[in-house]
Every structure is written in structure tokens, then in C-alpha cells.
Short mmCIF file of C-alpha atoms in Angstrom, two decimals:
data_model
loop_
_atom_site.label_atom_id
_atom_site.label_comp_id
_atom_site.label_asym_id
_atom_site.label_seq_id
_atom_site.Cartn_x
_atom_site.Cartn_y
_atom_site.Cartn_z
CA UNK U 1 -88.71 -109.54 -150.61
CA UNK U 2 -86.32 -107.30 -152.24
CA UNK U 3 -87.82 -108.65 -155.41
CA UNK U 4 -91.15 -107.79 -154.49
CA UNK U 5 -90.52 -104.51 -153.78
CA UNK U 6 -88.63 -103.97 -156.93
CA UNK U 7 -91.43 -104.87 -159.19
CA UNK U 8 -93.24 -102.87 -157.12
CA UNK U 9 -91.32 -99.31 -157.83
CA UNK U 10 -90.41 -100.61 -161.59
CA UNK U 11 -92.70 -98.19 -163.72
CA UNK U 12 -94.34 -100.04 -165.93
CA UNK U 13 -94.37 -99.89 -169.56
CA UNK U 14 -97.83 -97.86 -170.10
CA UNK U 15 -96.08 -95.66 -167.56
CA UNK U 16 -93.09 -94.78 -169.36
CA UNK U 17 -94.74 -94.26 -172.97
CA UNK U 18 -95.73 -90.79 -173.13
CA UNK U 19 -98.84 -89.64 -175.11
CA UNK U 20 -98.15 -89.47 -178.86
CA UNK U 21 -98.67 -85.89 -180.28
CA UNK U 22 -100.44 -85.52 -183.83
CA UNK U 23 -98.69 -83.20 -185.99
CA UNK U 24 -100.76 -80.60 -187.15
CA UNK U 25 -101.30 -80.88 -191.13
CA UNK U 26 -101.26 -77.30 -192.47
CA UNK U 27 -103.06 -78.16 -195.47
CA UNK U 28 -104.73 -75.25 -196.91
CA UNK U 29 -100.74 -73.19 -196.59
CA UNK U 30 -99.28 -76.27 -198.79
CA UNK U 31 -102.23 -75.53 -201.17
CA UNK U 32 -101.99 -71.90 -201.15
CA UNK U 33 -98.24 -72.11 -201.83
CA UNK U 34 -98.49 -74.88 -204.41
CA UNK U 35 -100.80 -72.25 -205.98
CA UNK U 36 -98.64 -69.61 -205.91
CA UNK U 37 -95.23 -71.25 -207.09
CA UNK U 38 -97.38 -73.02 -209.82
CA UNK U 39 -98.21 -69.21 -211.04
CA UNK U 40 -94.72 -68.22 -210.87
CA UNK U 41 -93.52 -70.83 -212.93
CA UNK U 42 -96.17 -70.38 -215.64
CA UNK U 43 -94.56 -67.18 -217.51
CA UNK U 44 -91.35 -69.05 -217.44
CA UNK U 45 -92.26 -72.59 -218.57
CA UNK U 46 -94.45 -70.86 -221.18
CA UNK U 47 -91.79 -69.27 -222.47
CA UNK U 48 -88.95 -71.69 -222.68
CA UNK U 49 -92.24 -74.07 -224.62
CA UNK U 50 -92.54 -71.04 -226.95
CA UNK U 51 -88.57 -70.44 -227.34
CA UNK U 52 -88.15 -74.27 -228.08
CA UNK U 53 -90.74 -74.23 -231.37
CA UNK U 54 -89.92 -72.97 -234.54
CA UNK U 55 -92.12 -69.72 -235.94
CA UNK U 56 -93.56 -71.90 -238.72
CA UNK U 57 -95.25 -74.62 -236.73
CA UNK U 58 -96.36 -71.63 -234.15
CA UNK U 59 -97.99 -70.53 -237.38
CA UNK U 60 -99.45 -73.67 -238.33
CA UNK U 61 -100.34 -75.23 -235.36
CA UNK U 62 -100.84 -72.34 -232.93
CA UNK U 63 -99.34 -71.45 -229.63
CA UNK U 64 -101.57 -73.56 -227.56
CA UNK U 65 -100.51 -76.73 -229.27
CA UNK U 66 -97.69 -79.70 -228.92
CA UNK U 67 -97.57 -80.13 -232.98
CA UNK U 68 -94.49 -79.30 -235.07
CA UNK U 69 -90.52 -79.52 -233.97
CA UNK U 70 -88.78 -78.67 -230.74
CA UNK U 71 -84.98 -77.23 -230.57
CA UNK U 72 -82.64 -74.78 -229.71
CA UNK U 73 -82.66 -72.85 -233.17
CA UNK U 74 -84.01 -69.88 -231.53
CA UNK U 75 -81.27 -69.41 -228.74
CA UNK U 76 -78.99 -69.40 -230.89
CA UNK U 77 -80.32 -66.80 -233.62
CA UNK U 78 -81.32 -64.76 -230.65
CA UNK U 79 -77.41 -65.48 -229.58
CA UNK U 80 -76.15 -64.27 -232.09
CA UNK U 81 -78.74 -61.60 -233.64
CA UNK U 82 -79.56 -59.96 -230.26
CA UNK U 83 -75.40 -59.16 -229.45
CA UNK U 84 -76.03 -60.73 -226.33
CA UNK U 85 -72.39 -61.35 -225.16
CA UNK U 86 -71.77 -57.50 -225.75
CA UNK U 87 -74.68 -56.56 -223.91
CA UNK U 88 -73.74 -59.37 -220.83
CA UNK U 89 -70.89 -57.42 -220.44
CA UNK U 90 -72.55 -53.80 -220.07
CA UNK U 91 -74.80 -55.78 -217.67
CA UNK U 92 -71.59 -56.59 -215.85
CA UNK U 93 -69.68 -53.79 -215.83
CA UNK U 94 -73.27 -51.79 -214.53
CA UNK U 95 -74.07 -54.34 -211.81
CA UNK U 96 -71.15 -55.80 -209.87
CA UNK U 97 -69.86 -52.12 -208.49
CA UNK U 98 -73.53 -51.40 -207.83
CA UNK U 99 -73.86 -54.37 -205.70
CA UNK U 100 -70.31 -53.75 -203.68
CA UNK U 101 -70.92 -49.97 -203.32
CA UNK U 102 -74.61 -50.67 -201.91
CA UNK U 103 -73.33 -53.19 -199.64
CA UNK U 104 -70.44 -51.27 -198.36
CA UNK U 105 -72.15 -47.97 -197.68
CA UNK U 106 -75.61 -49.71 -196.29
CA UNK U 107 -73.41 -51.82 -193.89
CA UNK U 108 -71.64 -49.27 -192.98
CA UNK U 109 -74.72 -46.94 -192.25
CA UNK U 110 -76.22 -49.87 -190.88
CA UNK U 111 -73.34 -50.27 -187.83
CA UNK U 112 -73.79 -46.42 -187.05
CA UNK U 113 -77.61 -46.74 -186.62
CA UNK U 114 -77.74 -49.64 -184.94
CA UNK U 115 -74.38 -50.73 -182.96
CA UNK U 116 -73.33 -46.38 -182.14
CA UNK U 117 -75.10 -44.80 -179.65
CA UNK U 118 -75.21 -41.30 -180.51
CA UNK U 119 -78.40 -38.61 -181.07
CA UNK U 120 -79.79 -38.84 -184.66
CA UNK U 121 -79.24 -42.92 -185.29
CA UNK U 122 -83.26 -42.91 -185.45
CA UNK U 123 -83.08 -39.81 -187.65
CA UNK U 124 -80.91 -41.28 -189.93
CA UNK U 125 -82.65 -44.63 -190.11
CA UNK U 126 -86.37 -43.33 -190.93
CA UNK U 127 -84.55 -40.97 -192.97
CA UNK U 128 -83.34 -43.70 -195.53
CA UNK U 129 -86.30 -45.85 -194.80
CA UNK U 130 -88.84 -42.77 -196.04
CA UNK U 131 -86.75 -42.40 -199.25
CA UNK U 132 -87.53 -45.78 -200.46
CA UNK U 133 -91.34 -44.50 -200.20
CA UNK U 134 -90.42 -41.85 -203.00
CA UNK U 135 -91.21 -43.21 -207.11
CA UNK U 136 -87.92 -43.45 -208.67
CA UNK U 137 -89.52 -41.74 -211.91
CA UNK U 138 -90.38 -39.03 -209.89
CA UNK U 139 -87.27 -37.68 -209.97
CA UNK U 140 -86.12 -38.91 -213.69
CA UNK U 141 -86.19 -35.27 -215.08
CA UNK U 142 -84.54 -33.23 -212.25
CA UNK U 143 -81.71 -35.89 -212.38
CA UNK U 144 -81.69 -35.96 -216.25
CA UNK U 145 -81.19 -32.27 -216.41
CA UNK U 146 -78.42 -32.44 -213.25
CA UNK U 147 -76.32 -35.27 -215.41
CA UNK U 148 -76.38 -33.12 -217.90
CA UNK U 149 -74.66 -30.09 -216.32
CA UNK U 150 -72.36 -31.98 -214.40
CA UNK U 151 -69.44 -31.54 -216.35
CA UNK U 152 -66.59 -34.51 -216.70
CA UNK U 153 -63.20 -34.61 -218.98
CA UNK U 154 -63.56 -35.93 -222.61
CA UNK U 155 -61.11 -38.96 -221.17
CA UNK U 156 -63.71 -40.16 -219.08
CA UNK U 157 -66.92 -39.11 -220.71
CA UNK U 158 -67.53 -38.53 -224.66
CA UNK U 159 -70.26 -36.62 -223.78
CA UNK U 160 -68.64 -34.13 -221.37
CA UNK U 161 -70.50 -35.16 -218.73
CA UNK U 162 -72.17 -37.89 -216.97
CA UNK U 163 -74.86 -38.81 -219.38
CA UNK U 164 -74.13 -41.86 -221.77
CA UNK U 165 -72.09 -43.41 -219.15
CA UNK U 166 -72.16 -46.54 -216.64
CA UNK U 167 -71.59 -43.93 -213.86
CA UNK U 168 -74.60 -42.05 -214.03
CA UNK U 169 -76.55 -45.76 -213.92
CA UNK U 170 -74.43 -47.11 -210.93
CA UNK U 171 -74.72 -43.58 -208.90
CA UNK U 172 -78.40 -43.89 -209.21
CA UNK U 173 -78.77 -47.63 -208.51
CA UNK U 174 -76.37 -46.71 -205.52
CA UNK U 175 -78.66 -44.22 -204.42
CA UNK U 176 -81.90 -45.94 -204.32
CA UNK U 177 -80.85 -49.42 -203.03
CA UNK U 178 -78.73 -48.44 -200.25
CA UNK U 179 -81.87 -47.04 -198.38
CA UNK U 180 -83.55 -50.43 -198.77
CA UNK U 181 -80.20 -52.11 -197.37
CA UNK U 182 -79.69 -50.11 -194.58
CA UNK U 183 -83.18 -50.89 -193.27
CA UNK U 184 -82.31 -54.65 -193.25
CA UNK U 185 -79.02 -54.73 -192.34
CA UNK U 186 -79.67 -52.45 -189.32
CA UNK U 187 -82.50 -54.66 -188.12
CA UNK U 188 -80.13 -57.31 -188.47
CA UNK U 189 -77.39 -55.72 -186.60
CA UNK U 190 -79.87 -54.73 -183.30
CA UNK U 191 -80.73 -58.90 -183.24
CA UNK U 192 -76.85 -59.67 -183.02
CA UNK U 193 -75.71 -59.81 -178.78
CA UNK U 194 -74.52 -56.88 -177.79
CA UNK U 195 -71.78 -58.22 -175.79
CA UNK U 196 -69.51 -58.52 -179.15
CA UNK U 197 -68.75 -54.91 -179.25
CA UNK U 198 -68.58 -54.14 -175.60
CA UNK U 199 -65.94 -57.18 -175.17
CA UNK U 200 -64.50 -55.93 -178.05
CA UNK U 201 -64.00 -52.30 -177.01
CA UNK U 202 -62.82 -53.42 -173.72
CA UNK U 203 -59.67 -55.01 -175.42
CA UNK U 204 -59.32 -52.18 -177.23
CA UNK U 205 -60.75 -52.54 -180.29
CA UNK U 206 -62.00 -49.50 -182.66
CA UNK U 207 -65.10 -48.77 -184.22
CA UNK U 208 -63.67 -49.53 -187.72
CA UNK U 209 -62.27 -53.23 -186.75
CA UNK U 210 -65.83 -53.49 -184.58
CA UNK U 211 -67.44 -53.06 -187.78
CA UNK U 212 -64.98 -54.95 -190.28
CA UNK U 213 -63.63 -57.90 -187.70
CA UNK U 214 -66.60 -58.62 -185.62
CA UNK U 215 -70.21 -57.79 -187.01
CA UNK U 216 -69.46 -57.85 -190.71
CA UNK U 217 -68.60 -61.50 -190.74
CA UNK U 218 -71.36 -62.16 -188.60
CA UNK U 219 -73.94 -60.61 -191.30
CA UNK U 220 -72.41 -62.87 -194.37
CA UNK U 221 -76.08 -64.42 -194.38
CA UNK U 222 -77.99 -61.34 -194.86
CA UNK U 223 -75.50 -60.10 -196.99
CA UNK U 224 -75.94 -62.87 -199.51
CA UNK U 225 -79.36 -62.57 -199.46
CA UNK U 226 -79.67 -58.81 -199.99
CA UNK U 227 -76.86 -59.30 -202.46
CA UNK U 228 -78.78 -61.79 -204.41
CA UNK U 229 -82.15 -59.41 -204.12
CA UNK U 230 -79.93 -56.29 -205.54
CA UNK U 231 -78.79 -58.54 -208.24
CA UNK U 232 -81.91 -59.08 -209.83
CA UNK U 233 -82.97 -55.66 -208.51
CA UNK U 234 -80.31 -53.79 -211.12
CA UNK U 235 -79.65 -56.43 -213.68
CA UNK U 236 -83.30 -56.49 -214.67
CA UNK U 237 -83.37 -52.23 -214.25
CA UNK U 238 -84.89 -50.83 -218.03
CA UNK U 239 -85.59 -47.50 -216.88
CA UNK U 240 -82.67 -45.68 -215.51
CA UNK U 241 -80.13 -47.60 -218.62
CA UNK U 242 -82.93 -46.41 -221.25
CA UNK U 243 -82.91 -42.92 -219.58
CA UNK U 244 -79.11 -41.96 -219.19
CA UNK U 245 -77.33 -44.27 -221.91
CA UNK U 246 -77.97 -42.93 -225.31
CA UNK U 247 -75.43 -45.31 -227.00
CA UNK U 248 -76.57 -48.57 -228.18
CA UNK U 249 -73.55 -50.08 -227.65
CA UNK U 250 -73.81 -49.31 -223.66
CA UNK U 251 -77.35 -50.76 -222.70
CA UNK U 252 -77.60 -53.76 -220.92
CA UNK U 253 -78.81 -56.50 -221.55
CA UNK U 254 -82.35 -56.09 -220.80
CA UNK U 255 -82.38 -53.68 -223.62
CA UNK U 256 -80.91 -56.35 -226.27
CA UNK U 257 -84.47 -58.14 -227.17
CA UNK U 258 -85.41 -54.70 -228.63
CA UNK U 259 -82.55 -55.89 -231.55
CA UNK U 260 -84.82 -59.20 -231.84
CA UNK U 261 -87.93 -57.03 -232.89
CA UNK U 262 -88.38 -56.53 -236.75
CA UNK U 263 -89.60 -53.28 -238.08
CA UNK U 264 -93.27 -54.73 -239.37
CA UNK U 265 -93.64 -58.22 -238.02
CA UNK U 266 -92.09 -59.61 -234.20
CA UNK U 267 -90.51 -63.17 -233.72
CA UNK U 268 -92.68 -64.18 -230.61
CA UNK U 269 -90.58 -67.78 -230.27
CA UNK U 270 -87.41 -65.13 -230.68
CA UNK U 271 -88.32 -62.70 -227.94
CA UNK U 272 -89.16 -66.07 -226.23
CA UNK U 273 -85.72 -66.95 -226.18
CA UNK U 274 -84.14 -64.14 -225.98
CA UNK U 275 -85.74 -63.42 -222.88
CA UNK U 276 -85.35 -66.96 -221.61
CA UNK U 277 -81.09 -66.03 -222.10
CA UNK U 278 -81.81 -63.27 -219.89
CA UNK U 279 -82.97 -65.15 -217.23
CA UNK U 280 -80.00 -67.29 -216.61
CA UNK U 281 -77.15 -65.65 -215.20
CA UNK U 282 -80.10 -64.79 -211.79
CA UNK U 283 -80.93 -67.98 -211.93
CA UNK U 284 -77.19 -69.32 -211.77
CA UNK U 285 -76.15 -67.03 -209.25
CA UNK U 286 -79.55 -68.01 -206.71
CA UNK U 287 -78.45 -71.56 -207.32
CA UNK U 288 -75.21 -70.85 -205.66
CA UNK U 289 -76.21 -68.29 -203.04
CA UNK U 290 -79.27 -70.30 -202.64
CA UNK U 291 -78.07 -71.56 -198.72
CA UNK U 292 -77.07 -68.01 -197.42
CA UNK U 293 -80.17 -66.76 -199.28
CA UNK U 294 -82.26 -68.95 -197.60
CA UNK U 295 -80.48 -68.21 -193.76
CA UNK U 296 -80.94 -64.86 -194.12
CA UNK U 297 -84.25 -64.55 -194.59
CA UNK U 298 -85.08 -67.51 -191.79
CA UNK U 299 -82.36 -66.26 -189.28
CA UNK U 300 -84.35 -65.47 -186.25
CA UNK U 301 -87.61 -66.90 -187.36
CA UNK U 302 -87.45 -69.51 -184.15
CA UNK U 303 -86.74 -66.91 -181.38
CA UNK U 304 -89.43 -65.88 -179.39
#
């Protein structure tokens, strides 16, 4: 009986299986983004192909053609011709203190706007939000002309002043990324609990080890990724370098393929190369920040 009445309650097996759901097949987004990565990687394929073939079988083949030799002769003239190593080092010197100033003072505007409650936080924020709506070039001459007035000792400058120096590049970088920065970071700050700071200023805590010991740490993904956005932001910069630095041997290296181009005829598998050098240390440092990159820009995308 006991049986009986077991089999009876026993769900069967069409019971227990639940209906199967179909996965939806986004098709046409895997096309449109095959699409779009395909045309992003054109310009560069194309020119590593160019950069790997000699100028003679260019010539005698033609560009759109597999004929002829493939090697690395070009890298290394443009190595070598360009000064690249020099000019890697300008880059250097130009874009690391960029990127750590920017950081600093955007995360630290970011915590007052968004963690501080206090009467112009809003002010503040559309404040450096509207001044990334302003053309840099726009203000090329009036900053030109107040570089040039602004005197500085011989030890520092050779000039007397802050054209022809990294400083005048890394103030204005500083200037016009840090707006950008804020606006992220903030909106980054406002998603992160509340709670941290309160708990934390109930024990006693400041609003300097708020900012340095609790919500700093917590925004290492967005800081990777905006640091990896600044980096190719101001290493691949041509205007403000070509507008304050009138010393050759100061320009960075996006200026260095000008030394590849010859006075009545141009390389093109050279400038190929030479811009394909370029291109590596962004691409090295993506590869490694590639993870927090990628967090940072997803962080938040599942919350509804």
C-alpha cells in the first residue's frame, strides 16, 4: 500500500524536466562587429604587408601584389635612420607624468564630486565635463603666446621660459585629460555602496584615508582602463609636441617618421615601418592591462 502510494506522489520524469530555452542567436551584432574589427585591422595589416617588402619589388610588382621578397630590412633602417630609441625616450619622459598627474588630480576631483556632500559638487562636475566640449586648437595661440611670457631660470629652461620644454606638453596634456577623467571616475565613484565611507567615518577615518584607503583601491579597474585610454591619448599627441617643442632633439616619437621622409622622393615601405614601430609599445602595454581594461569598461553592465 505504502508502495502504491509512493509511486503515486513520485513526480515523474516528464515532470521534473523543465522546458528547454533556445538561446537567442544575435546574428546580425556578430556580423556587424566582425565588420567593424575587420576594418580596424585593415590599416594595420596593410601596413606591416607594406613594411615587410622591399621598395624595389613595390616598384616592380606594385603594392597590391604578393611578388618579390619579404623581411625585416625596413625596421631596421627605419631603426636606425628614424633615431627611434632617442625619440622613445622623449615619448617617455612626456607621457608617464602625464598619465600619474591626470590620474591623481581626476581621482581626486572625482571623490569631492561624487563621495563630499557639499554645494557646488554639480558645478564642478559639468564644469570639467563642458571643457572637454572646447577644440584643443582653439586655444593653441593664446597658450603659445602665455608659454612664451612665462618666464623660467636658464637651469631649467634654455629658452627662458616654458616653450621648448616637456613641461609645457605635460601641463597641457594635464589640462585637457583630467576633465575627461573626472567625468568617469566620478560616475564610477556614485556606483560604489555608500556604506564604505559612512562605516569608515564612523571609526574615525578622514577624508584623505577615505579617499586613499578605501575608494581608490576599489577603482584599480577603471583606473587601468582610463590609464590605458590616456596612454594612447598622449603618446600618439602631434599637435601640442609640434607646437611647443622647437628642438628636434625633444619631439616624440610620433614626430620621428618625418626623419624617414626624403627631400624629393618618400620610402612608402619605410614610413610603413616606421609607423608599424610606433605602434608597439600601445599595443604591449593593452596586452598587459588588457583584464582591468576590459573590467572597467563592463563593471556594472549586469545591474539593473
Amino acid at each position: 500500500m505504502s508502495s502504491a502510494v509512493a509511486s503515486r506522489t513520485r513526480p515523474s520524469a516528464q515532470d521534473v524536466q523543465k522546458p528547454r530555452r533556445h538561446k537567442k542567436r544575435h546574428y546580425g551584432t556578430h556580423i556587424f562587429l566582425i565588420v567593424m574589427a575587420v576594418m580596424w585591422l585593415i590599416p594595420l595589416l596593410w601596413s606591416l604587408f607594406t613594411a615587410l617588402r622591399p621598395k624595389a619589388d613595390t616598384d616592380k610588382y606594385g603594392y597590391f601584389s604578393l611578388g618579390g621578397a619579404f623581411n625585416f630590412d625596413n625596421f631596421v633602417q627605419a631603426w636606425t635612420q628614424g633615431g627611434f630609441p632617442k625619440y622613445f625616450m622623449n615619448s617617455l619622459i612626456i607621457t608617464v607624468p602625464t598619465i600619474i598627474l591626470v590620474l591623481l588630480f581626476s581621482s581626486m576631483m572625482a571623490f569631492a564630486v561624487s563621495r563630499v556632500t557639499w554645494k557646488f559638487n554639480i558645478t564642478l562636475l559639468i564644469m570639467f565635463t563642458a571643457g572637454n566640449l572646447l577644440p584643443p586648437q582653439v586655444l593653441a595661440a593664446p597658450l603659445f603666446s602665455m608659454f612664451k611670457h612665462f618666464n623660467l631660470p636658464y637651469a631649467i629652461s634654455d629658452s627662458g621660459n616654458l616653450l621648448n620644454t616637456y613641461f609645457s606638453v605635460i601641463l597641457v596634456n594635464t589640462a585637457f585629460q583630467t576633465g575627461f577623467c573626472t567625468f568617469v571616475l566620478s560616475n564610477y565613484m556614485k556606483a560604489l555602496s555608500a556604506d564604505l565611507t559612512e562605516a569608515a567615518l564612523v571609526d574615525g577615518a578622514g577624508i584623505w584615508r577615505q579617499y586613499w584607503n578605501i575608494i581608490l583601491p576599489l577603482c584599480r579597474p577603471a583606473i587601468a582602463a582610463l590609464a590605458t585610454l590616456e596612454l594612447i591619448f598622449i603618446y600618439n599627441d602631434f599637435f601640442w609636441p609640434l607646437l611647443f617643442i622647437q628642438s628636434g632633439d625633444r619631439l616624440p616619437v610620433t614626430t620621428a617618421i618625418n626623419n624617414l621622409q626624403g627631400t624629393f622622393l618618400s620610402d612608402y615601405n619605410l614610413l610603413a615601418a616606421g609607423a608599424t614601430i610606433t605602434v608597439i609599445p600601445t599595443l604591449i602595454v593593452y596586452l598587459l592591462l588588457q583584464r582591468h581594461f576590459v573590467a572597467g569598461l563592463t563593471l556594472g553592465s549586469s545591474k539593473g
